[in-house]
Coordinates of C-alpha atoms in Angstrom, one line a residue:
X1 CA 148.9 70.4 92.1
X2 CA 146.7 70.2 95.1
X3 CA 146.3 67.0 97.2
X4 CA 142.7 66.6 95.8
X5 CA 143.9 66.9 92.3
X6 CA 146.6 64.3 92.9
X7 CA 144.0 61.9 94.2
X8 CA 141.7 62.4 91.2
X9 CA 144.6 62.0 88.9
X10 CA 145.0 58.5 90.4
X11 CA 141.5 57.5 89.3
X12 CA 142.6 55.5 86.3
X13 CA 139.2 53.9 85.6
X14 CA 137.3 57.1 84.9
X15 CA 135.7 57.0 81.4
X16 CA 136.5 59.9 79.1
X17 CA 135.8 58.4 75.7
X18 CA 132.1 58.6 74.9
X19 CA 132.3 58.5 71.1
X20 CA 130.2 55.3 71.1
X21 CA 128.8 55.4 74.7
X22 CA 125.8 57.1 76.2
X23 CA 126.6 60.1 78.5
X24 CA 124.9 61.2 81.7
X25 CA 123.4 64.2 79.8
X26 CA 122.0 62.0 77.0
X27 CA 120.5 59.5 79.5
X28 CA 118.6 62.4 81.2
X29 CA 117.8 64.3 78.0
X30 CA 119.3 67.3 79.7
X31 CA 119.5 69.3 76.5
X32 CA 115.7 69.1 76.2
X33 CA 115.1 69.8 79.9
X34 CA 117.6 72.8 80.1
X35 CA 116.2 74.4 77.0
X36 CA 112.6 74.2 78.2
X37 CA 112.7 77.5 80.0
X38 CA 111.2 79.8 77.4
X39 CA 111.1 83.3 79.0
X40 CA 108.4 85.7 77.6
X41 CA 110.0 88.8 79.3
X42 CA 113.5 90.0 80.0
X43 CA 112.9 90.1 83.7
X44 CA 115.4 88.3 85.8
X45 CA 112.9 86.5 88.1
X46 CA 110.8 84.9 85.3
X47 CA 113.5 82.2 85.2
X48 CA 112.8 81.5 88.9
X49 CA 109.1 81.4 88.3
X50 CA 109.3 78.9 85.4
X51 CA 111.8 76.6 87.0
X52 CA 110.0 76.3 90.3
X53 CA 106.8 75.3 88.5
X54 CA 108.6 72.9 86.2
X55 CA 110.4 71.2 89.0
X56 CA 107.1 70.9 90.9
X57 CA 105.5 69.3 87.9
X58 CA 108.4 66.7 87.7
X59 CA 107.8 65.9 91.4
X60 CA 104.1 65.5 90.7
X61 CA 104.9 63.1 87.9
X62 CA 106.7 61.0 90.4
X63 CA 103.9 61.2 92.9
X64 CA 101.5 60.0 90.3
X65 CA 103.9 57.2 89.3
X66 CA 104.0 56.0 93.0
X67 CA 100.3 56.5 93.7
X68 CA 99.1 54.6 90.7
X69 CA 101.4 51.6 91.6
X70 CA 100.3 51.8 95.2
X71 CA 96.6 51.6 94.3
X72 CA 97.3 48.5 92.2
X73 CA 99.4 47.0 95.0
X74 CA 96.6 47.6 97.6
X75 CA 94.1 46.0 95.2
X76 CA 96.3 42.9 95.0
X77 CA 96.8 42.9 98.8
X78 CA 100.5 43.6 98.4
X79 CA 100.7 46.0 101.3
X80 CA 104.4 46.2 102.0
X81 CA 105.3 47.5 98.5
X82 CA 102.4 49.9 98.8
X83 CA 103.7 51.2 102.1
X84 CA 107.1 51.9 100.5
X85 CA 105.5 53.8 97.7
X86 CA 103.3 55.9 100.0
X87 CA 106.2 56.7 102.2
X88 CA 108.1 57.9 99.1
X89 CA 105.1 60.1 98.2
X90 CA 105.3 61.8 101.6
X91 CA 109.0 62.5 101.1
X92 CA 108.3 64.0 97.7
X93 CA 105.7 66.2 99.2
X94 CA 108.2 67.8 101.5
X95 CA 110.3 68.8 98.5
X96 CA 107.4 70.5 96.8
X97 CA 106.5 72.3 100.0
X98 CA 110.1 73.7 100.3
X99 CA 109.9 75.0 96.7
X100 CA 107.4 77.6 97.9
X101 CA 110.1 79.0 100.2
X102 CA 112.3 79.6 97.1
X103 CA 109.4 81.2 95.1
X104 CA 108.6 83.4 98.1
X105 CA 111.9 85.2 97.6
X106 CA 110.2 87.0 94.7
X107 CA 108.6 90.3 95.7
X108 CA 105.2 91.6 94.5
X109 CA 107.0 94.3 92.5
X110 CA 109.2 91.8 90.7
X111 CA 106.2 89.5 89.8
X112 CA 104.3 92.5 88.4
X113 CA 107.0 93.0 85.8
X114 CA 106.1 89.8 83.9
X115 CA 102.8 88.6 85.3
X116 CA 100.9 90.0 82.3
X117 CA 102.9 87.7 80.0
X118 CA 101.2 84.7 81.5
X119 CA 97.9 85.7 79.9
X120 CA 95.3 83.2 81.3
X121 CA 97.8 80.5 82.1
X122 CA 97.8 79.5 85.7
X123 CA 98.9 76.8 88.1
X124 CA 95.2 76.2 88.6
X125 CA 95.3 74.4 85.3
X126 CA 97.9 71.9 86.3
X127 CA 96.5 68.6 85.0
X128 CA 98.9 66.5 87.0
X129 CA 97.7 68.2 90.2
X130 CA 94.1 67.3 89.1
X131 CA 95.2 63.7 88.7
X132 CA 96.7 63.7 92.1
X133 CA 93.4 65.0 93.6
X134 CA 91.5 62.4 91.6
X135 CA 93.9 59.6 92.9
X136 CA 93.2 60.8 96.5
X137 CA 89.5 60.9 95.9
X138 CA 88.6 64.6 95.3
X139 CA 86.7 64.4 92.0
X140 CA 85.7 67.6 90.2
X141 CA 84.2 66.7 86.9
X142 CA 83.4 70.3 85.9
X143 CA 87.1 71.1 85.9
X144 CA 87.7 68.9 82.8
X145 CA 86.3 71.8 80.6
X146 CA 89.7 73.4 81.0
X147 CA 91.4 70.7 79.1
X148 CA 89.0 70.2 76.2
X149 CA 91.4 71.4 73.5
X150 CA 93.6 68.3 74.2
X151 CA 91.6 65.2 73.4
X152 CA 94.3 62.7 74.7
X153 CA 94.7 64.6 77.9
X154 CA 90.9 64.8 78.4
X155 CA 90.7 61.0 77.9
X156 CA 93.4 60.5 80.5
X157 CA 91.7 62.7 83.0
X158 CA 88.3 61.1 82.4
X159 CA 89.9 57.7 83.1
X160 CA 91.4 59.0 86.3
X161 CA 88.1 60.6 87.3
X162 CA 86.2 57.3 86.9
X163 CA 88.8 55.1 88.6
X164 CA 88.8 54.2 92.3
X165 CA 90.9 56.4 94.5
X166 CA 93.5 55.2 96.9
X167 CA 90.8 55.6 99.7
X168 CA 88.4 53.5 97.7
X169 CA 90.8 50.6 97.5
X170 CA 91.7 51.1 101.2
X171 CA 87.9 50.7 102.0
X172 CA 88.0 47.6 99.8
X173 CA 90.9 46.3 101.9
X174 CA 88.9 46.8 105.0
X175 CA 86.1 44.7 103.5
X176 CA 88.6 41.9 102.5
X177 CA 89.7 41.6 106.1
X178 CA 86.1 40.8 107.1
X179 CA 85.2 44.2 108.6
X180 CA 81.5 45.0 107.9
X181 CA 81.5 47.7 105.1
X182 CA 78.5 49.1 103.4
X183 CA 78.4 47.0 100.2
X184 CA 77.2 50.0 98.1
X185 CA 80.6 51.6 98.7
X186 CA 82.4 48.8 96.9
X187 CA 80.6 49.3 93.6
X188 CA 79.8 53.0 93.9
X189 CA 80.3 55.6 91.2
X190 CA 84.0 56.5 91.7
X191 CA 83.6 59.8 89.7
X192 CA 81.8 61.2 92.8
X193 CA 83.8 62.5 95.7
X194 CA 83.6 60.3 98.7
X195 CA 81.9 62.0 101.6
X196 CA 82.0 59.5 104.5
X197 CA 80.1 56.4 105.8
X198 CA 79.4 55.1 109.2
X199 CA 80.5 51.6 108.4
X200 CA 83.9 52.8 107.3
X201 CA 84.2 54.9 110.5
X202 CA 83.4 51.8 112.6
X203 CA 85.8 49.7 110.6
X204 CA 88.7 52.0 111.0
X205 CA 87.9 52.3 114.7
X206 CA 88.2 48.6 115.1
X207 CA 91.5 48.6 113.3
X208 CA 92.9 51.3 115.6
X209 CA 91.6 49.5 118.7
X210 CA 93.1 46.2 117.6
X211 CA 96.4 47.2 116.1
X212 CA 98.1 43.8 116.4
X213 CA 95.2 42.0 114.7
X214 CA 95.0 44.5 111.8
X215 CA 98.6 45.7 111.6
X216 CA 98.7 46.1 107.8
X217 CA 95.4 48.1 107.8
X218 CA 96.7 50.2 110.7
X219 CA 99.9 51.0 108.8
X220 CA 97.8 51.8 105.7
X221 CA 95.7 54.3 107.6
X222 CA 98.7 56.1 109.0
X223 CA 100.4 56.3 105.6
X224 CA 97.2 57.9 104.2
X225 CA 97.1 60.4 107.1
X226 CA 100.7 61.3 106.3
X227 CA 99.9 62.0 102.7
X228 CA 96.9 64.1 103.5
X229 CA 98.8 66.0 106.2
X230 CA 101.6 66.9 103.8
X231 CA 99.2 67.8 101.1
X232 CA 97.3 70.2 103.3
X233 CA 100.7 71.7 104.3
X234 CA 101.5 72.1 100.6
X235 CA 98.1 73.8 100.1
X236 CA 98.7 76.1 103.0
X237 CA 102.2 77.1 101.8
X238 CA 100.8 77.7 98.3
X239 CA 98.1 79.9 99.7
X240 CA 100.5 82.0 101.9
X241 CA 103.0 82.3 99.0
X242 CA 100.3 83.6 96.7
X243 CA 99.0 86.0 99.3
X244 CA 102.5 87.2 99.9
X245 CA 103.2 87.9 96.2
X246 CA 99.8 89.1 94.8
X247 CA 97.6 89.6 97.9
X248 CA 93.9 89.0 97.1
X249 CA 94.0 89.6 93.4
X250 CA 92.1 87.3 91.0
X251 CA 94.4 84.6 89.7
X252 CA 95.6 84.7 86.1
X253 CA 93.4 81.6 85.4
X254 CA 90.3 83.4 86.7
X255 CA 90.0 81.8 90.1
X256 CA 89.5 83.9 93.2
X257 CA 93.2 83.3 94.1
X258 CA 93.8 83.2 97.8
X259 CA 90.1 82.9 98.6
X260 CA 89.9 79.8 96.4
X261 CA 93.0 78.3 98.0
X262 CA 91.6 78.9 101.5
X263 CA 88.4 77.1 100.6
X264 CA 90.1 73.9 99.4
X265 CA 92.0 73.7 102.7
X266 CA 88.7 72.7 104.3
X267 CA 88.3 69.5 102.2
X268 CA 89.3 66.2 103.9
X269 CA 90.2 63.3 101.7
X270 CA 90.0 60.6 104.3
X271 CA 87.4 61.9 106.8
X272 CA 87.1 58.8 109.0
X273 CA 90.8 58.6 109.6
X274 CA 90.7 62.1 111.1
X275 CA 87.4 61.7 113.0
X276 CA 88.6 58.6 114.8
X277 CA 91.3 60.7 116.6
X278 CA 88.4 62.2 118.5
X279 CA 86.3 59.1 118.8
X280 CA 89.0 56.7 120.1

């Protein structure tokens, strides 16, 4: 018996009787999770393709969990808990970005072997990704048509579409601190993508010129920049991975593929926070 085995043998407190106790696998519903990879082909790499996307969706579920709570916390002026949640979002984003490196080990020839099995299903249809975009302020009402067959999901997405984004509540936080903000912004139609305002630009500039006075707002601004920075890196890795595997083919969901992914790279969620880098 090895030295390690001897040490483990000495662990008298390890539980082995689970007749009436919950196991690790039961707590995590592992049977359901590990049986959720339903391959439609017999190609080896389809398992990789499914798992990468399922794992990404799980990370996105956690991002939404943190983002929703952070929005509520900022509304309630509970900035420290919000900062913790937003920092966690940034760390989660790094995990999703690294997932593209794993998917990129699949070659164009390998993907072609089972791509036809996807039909019109596409990552473009990820409703959790849409909710993340909505939470960040990028509102695309027309996209809801994709989800019409699921009434409950449509209702959830419509609620997210019409709710204030994290930048909307950040602007409200600026106003609470006495910084002059265009009042129309505080009661605007939140289903419309925010496009920028001079009063917000001036307010953020004051924050960054008076860091000690507006320390919480300064930290909030930097947390938001972190999230947008990582999201754009995620978008870029997504675009390059798609280009590497299918080139400039049309996506299975009907989008222009790489060309579409390049276009969305130009969108800025928090424009004033980026512009002030130049104006300071």
